[in-house]
């Protein structure tokens, strides 16, 4: 076995036998209404089943990080009574783990090093590998790409049912480690969901297509994939997700009850009038009791035309 790496001793949350969910924000901005909706939905999904809800800060892209965002996201979650279980996991502490998993893929012959620029790759047909795939390029100053075998073209989503991408042109590769040495989202998210024993990945539908790439990695690691569930995302106009990049404003933690009522409304739950004066903690407790996935709108419109852009996440 070419693998000389020892299994890194990371602090890993012990999976329990029941439901383990997570919220995994990137600290590229403060918590906005759209991310509050996703946090609340995934929290309610976990807590309505007496499950665990873990918090993972996906801080693997320092150039996109906003100073203080991790802390402000956590304070905002706490202000909304969204308390996570166990210790917060920071992806920035887990490089050894990601390298270990990349080595495993390399040992299986599923990766290649590539020096192509984004522009060169953009000129390539999505189903073709670049010339680097047939050369023995050294890892320094090159990206590591995963050979995508396309064995998954559809999957079952707990809210949306069968999601079929078979009519889309899937790229023949995707990046797992960037040329600048940073780990790619697809790799890190799968490694962490595996290592943290996540039983269901519940997140926004803007990441629907990423699921196919992630399923390919679970298969390569020979591990069972968690279930997937994609909630509707808040948009500013059809097809445009409310996001940090389009200047979504930070959730105001002085108005917790209103934020919760609005987020619940977006998810299909309307608080009875007599409860509107209740404390915000009681609103969350009510929502845990009332949670019913069948009430949540199954909407994916905002993700149109995203297929193939997984590397940009
Ligand atoms: N870190 C990603 C984001 O903030 C979410 C990743 C995931 O839930 O899989 O959009």
mmCIF file of C-alpha atoms and ligand atoms in Angstrom:
data_model
loop_
_atom_site.group_PDB
_atom_site.id
_atom_site.type_symbol
_atom_site.label_atom_id
_atom_site.label_comp_id
_atom_site.label_asym_id
_atom_site.label_seq_id
_atom_site.Cartn_x
_atom_site.Cartn_y
_atom_site.Cartn_z
ATOM 1 C CA UNK A 1 0.000 0.000 0.000
ATOM 2 C CA UNK A 2 1.482 3.312 -1.097
ATOM 3 C CA UNK A 3 -0.261 5.145 1.697
ATOM 4 C CA UNK A 4 2.390 6.229 4.192
ATOM 5 C CA UNK A 5 0.091 8.554 6.112
ATOM 6 C CA UNK A 6 -1.081 7.556 9.534
ATOM 7 C CA UNK A 7 -4.743 8.011 10.257
ATOM 8 C CA UNK A 8 -4.832 11.481 11.787
ATOM 9 C CA UNK A 9 -6.161 11.728 15.295
ATOM 10 C CA UNK A 10 -8.852 14.310 14.984
ATOM 11 C CA UNK A 11 -11.524 15.113 17.525
ATOM 12 C CA UNK A 12 -14.568 13.505 16.037
ATOM 13 C CA UNK A 13 -18.103 13.622 17.395
ATOM 14 C CA UNK A 14 -19.161 10.088 18.220
ATOM 15 C CA UNK A 15 -22.109 9.190 16.045
ATOM 16 C CA UNK A 16 -25.159 8.040 17.966
ATOM 17 C CA UNK A 17 -27.589 5.485 16.644
ATOM 18 C CA UNK A 18 -30.224 8.079 15.877
ATOM 19 C CA UNK A 19 -30.487 11.103 13.659
ATOM 20 C CA UNK A 20 -27.386 13.286 13.278
ATOM 21 C CA UNK A 21 -27.827 16.457 11.262
ATOM 22 C CA UNK A 22 -25.695 19.539 10.846
ATOM 23 C CA UNK A 23 -25.534 23.164 9.806
ATOM 24 C CA UNK A 24 -22.361 24.026 7.911
ATOM 25 C CA UNK A 25 -22.045 27.747 7.185
ATOM 26 C CA UNK A 26 -19.081 29.275 5.374
ATOM 27 C CA UNK A 27 -17.889 32.399 7.207
ATOM 28 C CA UNK A 28 -17.892 34.443 4.007
ATOM 29 C CA UNK A 29 -20.426 36.765 5.601
ATOM 30 C CA UNK A 30 -22.775 37.161 8.541
ATOM 31 C CA UNK A 31 -25.979 35.170 8.971
ATOM 32 C CA UNK A 32 -28.699 36.546 6.674
ATOM 33 C CA UNK A 33 -32.366 35.615 6.453
ATOM 34 C CA UNK A 34 -31.721 32.856 3.880
ATOM 35 C CA UNK A 35 -29.122 31.133 6.042
ATOM 36 C CA UNK A 36 -31.330 31.542 9.133
ATOM 37 C CA UNK A 37 -34.076 29.654 7.257
ATOM 38 C CA UNK A 38 -31.672 26.800 6.450
ATOM 39 C CA UNK A 39 -30.317 26.721 9.997
ATOM 40 C CA UNK A 40 -33.815 26.695 11.505
ATOM 41 C CA UNK A 41 -35.104 24.049 9.086
ATOM 42 C CA UNK A 42 -32.191 21.682 9.679
ATOM 43 C CA UNK A 43 -32.410 22.279 13.451
ATOM 44 C CA UNK A 44 -36.154 21.499 13.517
ATOM 45 C CA UNK A 45 -35.665 18.430 11.345
ATOM 46 C CA UNK A 46 -33.092 17.101 13.861
ATOM 47 C CA UNK A 47 -34.786 18.156 17.087
ATOM 48 C CA UNK A 48 -38.255 16.933 16.050
ATOM 49 C CA UNK A 49 -36.638 13.464 15.940
ATOM 50 C CA UNK A 50 -34.679 13.917 19.176
ATOM 51 C CA UNK A 51 -31.581 13.952 17.036
ATOM 52 C CA UNK A 52 -28.272 15.750 17.268
ATOM 53 C CA UNK A 53 -27.637 18.989 15.404
ATOM 54 C CA UNK A 54 -23.957 19.704 14.843
ATOM 55 C CA UNK A 55 -22.332 22.947 13.823
ATOM 56 C CA UNK A 56 -19.430 22.968 11.398
ATOM 57 C CA UNK A 57 -17.750 26.170 10.297
ATOM 58 C CA UNK A 58 -16.584 25.673 6.709
ATOM 59 C CA UNK A 59 -13.610 28.012 6.841
ATOM 60 C CA UNK A 60 -11.429 26.435 4.158
ATOM 61 C CA UNK A 61 -11.320 29.462 1.892
ATOM 62 C CA UNK A 62 -9.485 32.258 3.766
ATOM 63 C CA UNK A 63 -9.587 34.725 0.824
ATOM 64 C CA UNK A 64 -13.406 34.662 0.974
ATOM 65 C CA UNK A 65 -13.631 34.792 4.747
ATOM 66 C CA UNK A 66 -15.049 37.890 6.445
ATOM 67 C CA UNK A 67 -13.290 38.742 9.701
ATOM 68 C CA UNK A 68 -15.482 37.962 12.704
ATOM 69 C CA UNK A 69 -18.137 36.147 10.655
ATOM 70 C CA UNK A 70 -17.733 32.748 12.403
ATOM 71 C CA UNK A 71 -18.334 34.306 15.808
ATOM 72 C CA UNK A 72 -21.196 36.467 14.662
ATOM 73 C CA UNK A 73 -22.895 33.446 13.010
ATOM 74 C CA UNK A 74 -22.629 31.506 16.281
ATOM 75 C CA UNK A 75 -23.922 34.409 18.414
ATOM 76 C CA UNK A 76 -26.818 34.843 16.024
ATOM 77 C CA UNK A 77 -27.725 31.123 16.155
ATOM 78 C CA UNK A 78 -27.637 31.246 19.954
ATOM 79 C CA UNK A 79 -29.791 34.380 20.013
ATOM 80 C CA UNK A 80 -32.382 32.436 18.000
ATOM 81 C CA UNK A 81 -32.186 29.472 20.437
ATOM 82 C CA UNK A 82 -30.555 27.267 17.815
ATOM 83 C CA UNK A 83 -28.094 25.511 20.126
ATOM 84 C CA UNK A 84 -25.826 22.914 18.586
ATOM 85 C CA UNK A 85 -24.676 19.643 20.129
ATOM 86 C CA UNK A 86 -21.040 18.961 20.915
ATOM 87 C CA UNK A 87 -18.063 21.092 19.960
ATOM 88 C CA UNK A 88 -18.010 23.270 16.893
ATOM 89 C CA UNK A 89 -15.883 21.722 14.151
ATOM 90 C CA UNK A 90 -13.694 24.114 12.133
ATOM 91 C CA UNK A 91 -12.630 22.847 8.752
ATOM 92 C CA UNK A 92 -9.469 24.951 8.933
ATOM 93 C CA UNK A 93 -8.190 22.536 11.636
ATOM 94 C CA UNK A 94 -8.670 19.424 9.550
ATOM 95 C CA UNK A 95 -6.073 19.597 6.771
ATOM 96 C CA UNK A 96 -4.438 16.315 7.844
ATOM 97 C CA UNK A 97 -7.742 14.552 7.578
ATOM 98 C CA UNK A 98 -8.472 15.937 4.101
ATOM 99 C CA UNK A 99 -4.960 15.044 2.900
ATOM 100 C CA UNK A 100 -5.427 11.540 4.264
ATOM 101 C CA UNK A 101 -8.631 11.090 2.268
ATOM 102 C CA UNK A 102 -7.083 12.587 -0.883
ATOM 103 C CA UNK A 103 -4.239 10.085 -0.531
ATOM 104 C CA UNK A 104 -6.807 7.288 -0.374
ATOM 105 C CA UNK A 105 -8.358 8.458 -3.635
ATOM 106 C CA UNK A 106 -4.923 8.756 -5.230
ATOM 107 C CA UNK A 107 -4.022 5.237 -4.122
ATOM 108 C CA UNK A 108 -7.150 4.053 -5.902
ATOM 109 C CA UNK A 109 -6.021 5.797 -9.108
ATOM 110 C CA UNK A 110 -9.012 8.131 -9.013
ATOM 111 C CA UNK A 111 -7.148 11.440 -9.066
ATOM 112 C CA UNK A 112 -4.704 13.297 -11.299
ATOM 113 C CA UNK A 113 -2.733 16.485 -10.958
ATOM 114 C CA UNK A 114 -3.615 19.264 -13.334
ATOM 115 C CA UNK A 115 -1.995 22.584 -14.205
ATOM 116 C CA UNK A 116 -4.768 23.903 -16.459
ATOM 117 C CA UNK A 117 -6.227 27.310 -15.771
ATOM 118 C CA UNK A 118 -9.961 27.847 -15.328
ATOM 119 C CA UNK A 119 -10.068 29.400 -18.816
ATOM 120 C CA UNK A 120 -8.405 26.324 -20.371
ATOM 121 C CA UNK A 121 -10.869 24.036 -18.626
ATOM 122 C CA UNK A 122 -13.784 26.203 -19.708
ATOM 123 C CA UNK A 123 -12.789 25.587 -23.337
ATOM 124 C CA UNK A 124 -12.937 21.839 -22.834
ATOM 125 C CA UNK A 125 -16.094 19.817 -23.466
ATOM 126 C CA UNK A 126 -17.518 18.966 -20.033
ATOM 127 C CA UNK A 127 -17.377 15.236 -20.701
ATOM 128 C CA UNK A 128 -13.655 15.326 -21.654
ATOM 129 C CA UNK A 129 -10.616 15.182 -19.398
ATOM 130 C CA UNK A 130 -7.774 17.591 -20.127
ATOM 131 C CA UNK A 131 -4.363 16.383 -21.345
ATOM 132 C CA UNK A 132 -3.007 16.502 -17.752
ATOM 133 C CA UNK A 133 -5.046 13.389 -16.921
ATOM 134 C CA UNK A 134 -2.641 11.266 -18.995
ATOM 135 C CA UNK A 135 0.562 12.787 -17.720
ATOM 136 C CA UNK A 136 2.424 12.281 -14.527
ATOM 137 C CA UNK A 137 2.340 15.862 -13.281
ATOM 138 C CA UNK A 138 3.912 16.585 -9.899
ATOM 139 C CA UNK A 139 1.545 17.821 -7.184
ATOM 140 C CA UNK A 140 3.378 21.101 -6.523
ATOM 141 C CA UNK A 141 1.659 24.036 -8.249
ATOM 142 C CA UNK A 142 -1.108 21.849 -9.579
ATOM 143 C CA UNK A 143 -4.705 21.167 -8.666
ATOM 144 C CA UNK A 144 -5.812 17.655 -7.749
ATOM 145 C CA UNK A 145 -8.848 16.538 -9.695
ATOM 146 C CA UNK A 146 -11.123 13.579 -9.168
ATOM 147 C CA UNK A 147 -12.087 11.442 -12.149
ATOM 148 C CA UNK A 148 -15.838 11.541 -12.062
ATOM 149 C CA UNK A 149 -17.320 8.197 -13.058
ATOM 150 C CA UNK A 150 -20.886 9.529 -13.411
ATOM 151 C CA UNK A 151 -22.349 6.514 -11.691
ATOM 152 C CA UNK A 152 -24.881 8.817 -10.050
ATOM 153 C CA UNK A 153 -27.164 10.831 -12.288
ATOM 154 C CA UNK A 154 -30.090 10.937 -9.916
ATOM 155 C CA UNK A 155 -30.779 10.515 -6.227
ATOM 156 C CA UNK A 156 -33.628 10.463 -3.776
ATOM 157 C CA UNK A 157 -34.287 13.646 -1.843
ATOM 158 C CA UNK A 158 -36.356 13.409 1.334
ATOM 159 C CA UNK A 159 -38.379 16.494 0.378
ATOM 160 C CA UNK A 160 -38.189 16.616 -3.418
ATOM 161 C CA UNK A 161 -38.412 12.901 -4.200
ATOM 162 C CA UNK A 162 -36.425 11.623 -7.192
ATOM 163 C CA UNK A 163 -34.056 14.263 -8.515
ATOM 164 C CA UNK A 164 -32.832 13.462 -12.007
ATOM 165 C CA UNK A 165 -29.838 15.142 -13.612
ATOM 166 C CA UNK A 166 -29.402 12.617 -16.429
ATOM 167 C CA UNK A 167 -30.192 15.217 -19.109
ATOM 168 C CA UNK A 168 -27.410 17.530 -17.925
ATOM 169 C CA UNK A 169 -23.855 17.433 -19.204
ATOM 170 C CA UNK A 170 -21.802 16.293 -16.232
ATOM 171 C CA UNK A 171 -18.120 17.240 -16.114
ATOM 172 C CA UNK A 172 -15.679 14.349 -16.324
ATOM 173 C CA UNK A 173 -13.699 15.656 -13.349
ATOM 174 C CA UNK A 174 -13.972 17.948 -10.392
ATOM 175 C CA UNK A 175 -11.435 19.607 -8.157
ATOM 176 C CA UNK A 176 -10.707 18.220 -4.709
ATOM 177 C CA UNK A 177 -7.646 20.354 -3.949
ATOM 178 C CA UNK A 178 -7.027 23.665 -5.605
ATOM 179 C CA UNK A 179 -3.844 24.860 -7.247
ATOM 180 C CA UNK A 180 -3.377 27.350 -4.397
ATOM 181 C CA UNK A 181 -3.334 24.425 -1.937
ATOM 182 C CA UNK A 182 -6.829 25.030 -0.545
ATOM 183 C CA UNK A 183 -9.174 22.072 -0.209
ATOM 184 C CA UNK A 184 -12.284 22.085 -2.363
ATOM 185 C CA UNK A 185 -15.734 22.199 -0.825
ATOM 186 C CA UNK A 186 -16.829 18.851 -2.353
ATOM 187 C CA UNK A 187 -13.986 16.943 -0.731
ATOM 188 C CA UNK A 188 -14.099 18.605 2.677
ATOM 189 C CA UNK A 189 -17.865 18.366 3.038
ATOM 190 C CA UNK A 190 -17.917 14.637 2.279
ATOM 191 C CA UNK A 191 -14.987 13.860 4.581
ATOM 192 C CA UNK A 192 -16.596 15.784 7.439
ATOM 193 C CA UNK A 193 -20.099 14.429 6.929
ATOM 194 C CA UNK A 194 -18.553 10.946 6.984
ATOM 195 C CA UNK A 195 -16.296 11.557 9.977
ATOM 196 C CA UNK A 196 -19.021 13.265 12.001
ATOM 197 C CA UNK A 197 -21.456 10.410 11.388
ATOM 198 C CA UNK A 198 -24.051 12.647 9.703
ATOM 199 C CA UNK A 199 -27.124 10.561 8.887
ATOM 200 C CA UNK A 200 -28.888 13.209 6.822
ATOM 201 C CA UNK A 201 -27.524 16.230 4.995
ATOM 202 C CA UNK A 202 -30.289 18.850 5.225
ATOM 203 C CA UNK A 203 -29.367 22.113 3.447
ATOM 204 C CA UNK A 204 -30.528 24.614 0.826
ATOM 205 C CA UNK A 205 -31.622 23.536 -2.649
ATOM 206 C CA UNK A 206 -28.876 25.715 -4.160
ATOM 207 C CA UNK A 207 -26.602 22.744 -3.374
ATOM 208 C CA UNK A 208 -28.819 20.152 -5.053
ATOM 209 C CA UNK A 209 -26.429 19.447 -7.920
ATOM 210 C CA UNK A 210 -23.452 19.222 -5.552
ATOM 211 C CA UNK A 211 -25.065 16.054 -4.185
ATOM 212 C CA UNK A 212 -24.138 14.108 -7.334
ATOM 213 C CA UNK A 213 -20.477 14.992 -6.939
ATOM 214 C CA UNK A 214 -20.594 14.105 -3.279
ATOM 215 C CA UNK A 215 -22.289 10.757 -3.927
ATOM 216 C CA UNK A 216 -19.440 9.905 -6.316
ATOM 217 C CA UNK A 217 -16.972 10.517 -3.472
ATOM 218 C CA UNK A 218 -18.914 8.349 -0.995
ATOM 219 C CA UNK A 219 -18.827 5.606 -3.595
ATOM 220 C CA UNK A 220 -15.086 6.044 -4.127
ATOM 221 C CA UNK A 221 -14.501 5.828 -0.360
ATOM 222 C CA UNK A 222 -16.739 2.748 -0.312
ATOM 223 C CA UNK A 223 -18.929 4.291 2.389
ATOM 224 C CA UNK A 224 -22.707 4.515 2.593
ATOM 225 C CA UNK A 225 -23.958 8.014 1.853
ATOM 226 C CA UNK A 226 -26.236 9.875 4.266
ATOM 227 C CA UNK A 227 -29.770 10.792 3.228
ATOM 228 C CA UNK A 228 -30.172 14.134 1.489
ATOM 229 C CA UNK A 229 -32.815 16.782 1.991
ATOM 230 C CA UNK A 230 -32.847 20.150 0.229
ATOM 231 C CA UNK A 231 -34.944 22.995 1.569
ATOM 232 C CA UNK A 232 -36.257 25.863 -0.552
ATOM 233 C CA UNK A 233 -33.913 28.833 -0.664
ATOM 234 C CA UNK A 234 -34.837 32.478 -0.261
ATOM 235 C CA UNK A 235 -34.474 34.376 -3.529
ATOM 236 C CA UNK A 236 -34.359 38.089 -4.311
ATOM 237 C CA UNK A 237 -35.863 37.513 -7.762
ATOM 238 C CA UNK A 238 -36.547 34.312 -9.748
ATOM 239 C CA UNK A 239 -33.336 32.319 -9.951
ATOM 240 C CA UNK A 240 -31.308 34.647 -7.731
ATOM 241 C CA UNK A 241 -30.515 33.315 -4.275
ATOM 242 C CA UNK A 242 -30.413 35.763 -1.397
ATOM 243 C CA UNK A 243 -26.750 35.526 -0.486
ATOM 244 C CA UNK A 244 -23.821 37.227 1.136
ATOM 245 C CA UNK A 245 -22.565 37.997 -2.365
ATOM 246 C CA UNK A 246 -25.670 39.944 -3.311
ATOM 247 C CA UNK A 247 -25.537 42.006 -0.144
ATOM 248 C CA UNK A 248 -28.094 40.254 2.028
ATOM 249 C CA UNK A 249 -28.275 42.135 5.297
ATOM 250 C CA UNK A 250 -27.298 40.512 8.562
ATOM 251 C CA UNK A 251 -30.121 39.051 10.653
ATOM 252 C CA UNK A 252 -30.899 41.471 13.461
ATOM 253 C CA UNK A 253 -30.666 39.587 16.745
ATOM 254 C CA UNK A 254 -32.782 42.257 18.480
ATOM 255 C CA UNK A 255 -35.818 41.018 16.638
ATOM 256 C CA UNK A 256 -35.610 37.291 17.276
ATOM 257 C CA UNK A 257 -39.346 36.488 17.445
ATOM 258 C CA UNK A 258 -40.116 38.298 14.195
ATOM 259 C CA UNK A 259 -37.194 36.586 12.435
ATOM 260 C CA UNK A 260 -38.361 33.187 13.657
ATOM 261 C CA UNK A 261 -41.979 33.834 12.656
ATOM 262 C CA UNK A 262 -40.872 34.982 9.181
ATOM 263 C CA UNK A 263 -38.527 32.017 8.727
ATOM 264 C CA UNK A 264 -41.257 29.618 9.858
ATOM 265 C CA UNK A 265 -43.692 31.296 7.463
ATOM 266 C CA UNK A 266 -41.249 30.738 4.594
ATOM 267 C CA UNK A 267 -41.062 27.057 5.572
ATOM 268 C CA UNK A 268 -44.866 26.681 5.538
ATOM 269 C CA UNK A 269 -45.668 27.073 9.255
ATOM 270 C CA UNK A 270 -47.899 29.815 10.510
ATOM 271 C CA UNK A 271 -47.799 30.549 14.190
ATOM 272 C CA UNK A 272 -51.281 30.726 15.811
ATOM 273 C CA UNK A 273 -52.190 34.330 16.715
ATOM 274 C CA UNK A 274 -52.311 33.628 20.435
ATOM 275 C CA UNK A 275 -48.683 32.421 20.363
ATOM 276 C CA UNK A 276 -47.303 35.541 18.690
ATOM 277 C CA UNK A 277 -46.718 37.192 22.059
ATOM 278 C CA UNK A 278 -44.892 34.119 23.408
ATOM 279 C CA UNK A 279 -41.170 34.205 24.163
ATOM 280 C CA UNK A 280 -38.907 33.367 21.245
ATOM 281 C CA UNK A 281 -37.813 30.175 23.051
ATOM 282 C CA UNK A 282 -41.457 29.067 23.181
ATOM 283 C CA UNK A 283 -41.815 29.806 19.477
ATOM 284 C CA UNK A 284 -38.901 27.449 18.758
ATOM 285 C CA UNK A 285 -40.384 24.818 21.091
ATOM 286 C CA UNK A 286 -43.747 25.132 19.317
ATOM 287 C CA UNK A 287 -41.999 24.695 15.961
ATOM 288 C CA UNK A 288 -40.192 21.533 17.134
ATOM 289 C CA UNK A 289 -43.555 20.018 18.100
ATOM 290 C CA UNK A 290 -45.277 21.184 14.920
ATOM 291 C CA UNK A 291 -42.511 20.263 12.477
ATOM 292 C CA UNK A 292 -43.839 18.275 9.565
ATOM 293 C CA UNK A 293 -41.752 17.980 6.411
ATOM 294 C CA UNK A 294 -44.915 17.606 4.309
ATOM 295 C CA UNK A 295 -45.737 21.258 4.981
ATOM 296 C CA UNK A 296 -42.440 22.540 3.579
ATOM 297 C CA UNK A 297 -42.726 23.714 -0.047
ATOM 298 C CA UNK A 298 -40.742 21.500 -2.423
ATOM 299 C CA UNK A 299 -39.136 24.183 -4.574
ATOM 300 C CA UNK A 300 -35.985 23.933 -6.668
ATOM 301 C CA UNK A 301 -36.421 26.692 -9.291
ATOM 302 C CA UNK A 302 -33.563 28.782 -8.016
ATOM 303 C CA UNK A 303 -31.017 26.079 -8.855
ATOM 304 C CA UNK A 304 -31.597 26.022 -12.623
ATOM 305 C CA UNK A 305 -28.448 26.100 -14.727
ATOM 306 C CA UNK A 306 -26.083 25.395 -11.858
ATOM 307 C CA UNK A 307 -25.029 21.954 -12.993
ATOM 308 C CA UNK A 308 -21.332 21.759 -13.633
ATOM 309 C CA UNK A 309 -20.488 24.735 -11.467
ATOM 310 C CA UNK A 310 -19.650 22.637 -8.451
ATOM 311 C CA UNK A 311 -16.022 23.753 -8.483
ATOM 312 C CA UNK A 312 -16.978 27.335 -7.880
ATOM 313 C CA UNK A 313 -18.540 26.658 -4.492
HETATM 314 N N1 LIG B 1 -20.757 25.797 3.522
HETATM 315 C C1 LIG B 1 -21.831 25.752 2.543
HETATM 316 C C2 LIG B 1 -22.496 27.116 2.482
HETATM 317 O O1 LIG B 1 -22.360 27.924 3.393
HETATM 318 C C3 LIG B 1 -22.884 24.722 2.893
HETATM 319 C C4 LIG B 1 -22.391 23.344 2.715
HETATM 320 C C5 LIG B 1 -23.412 22.239 2.924
HETATM 321 O O2 LIG B 1 -24.395 22.437 3.648
HETATM 322 O O3 LIG B 1 -23.190 21.187 2.344
HETATM 323 O O4 LIG B 1 -23.180 27.377 1.495
#
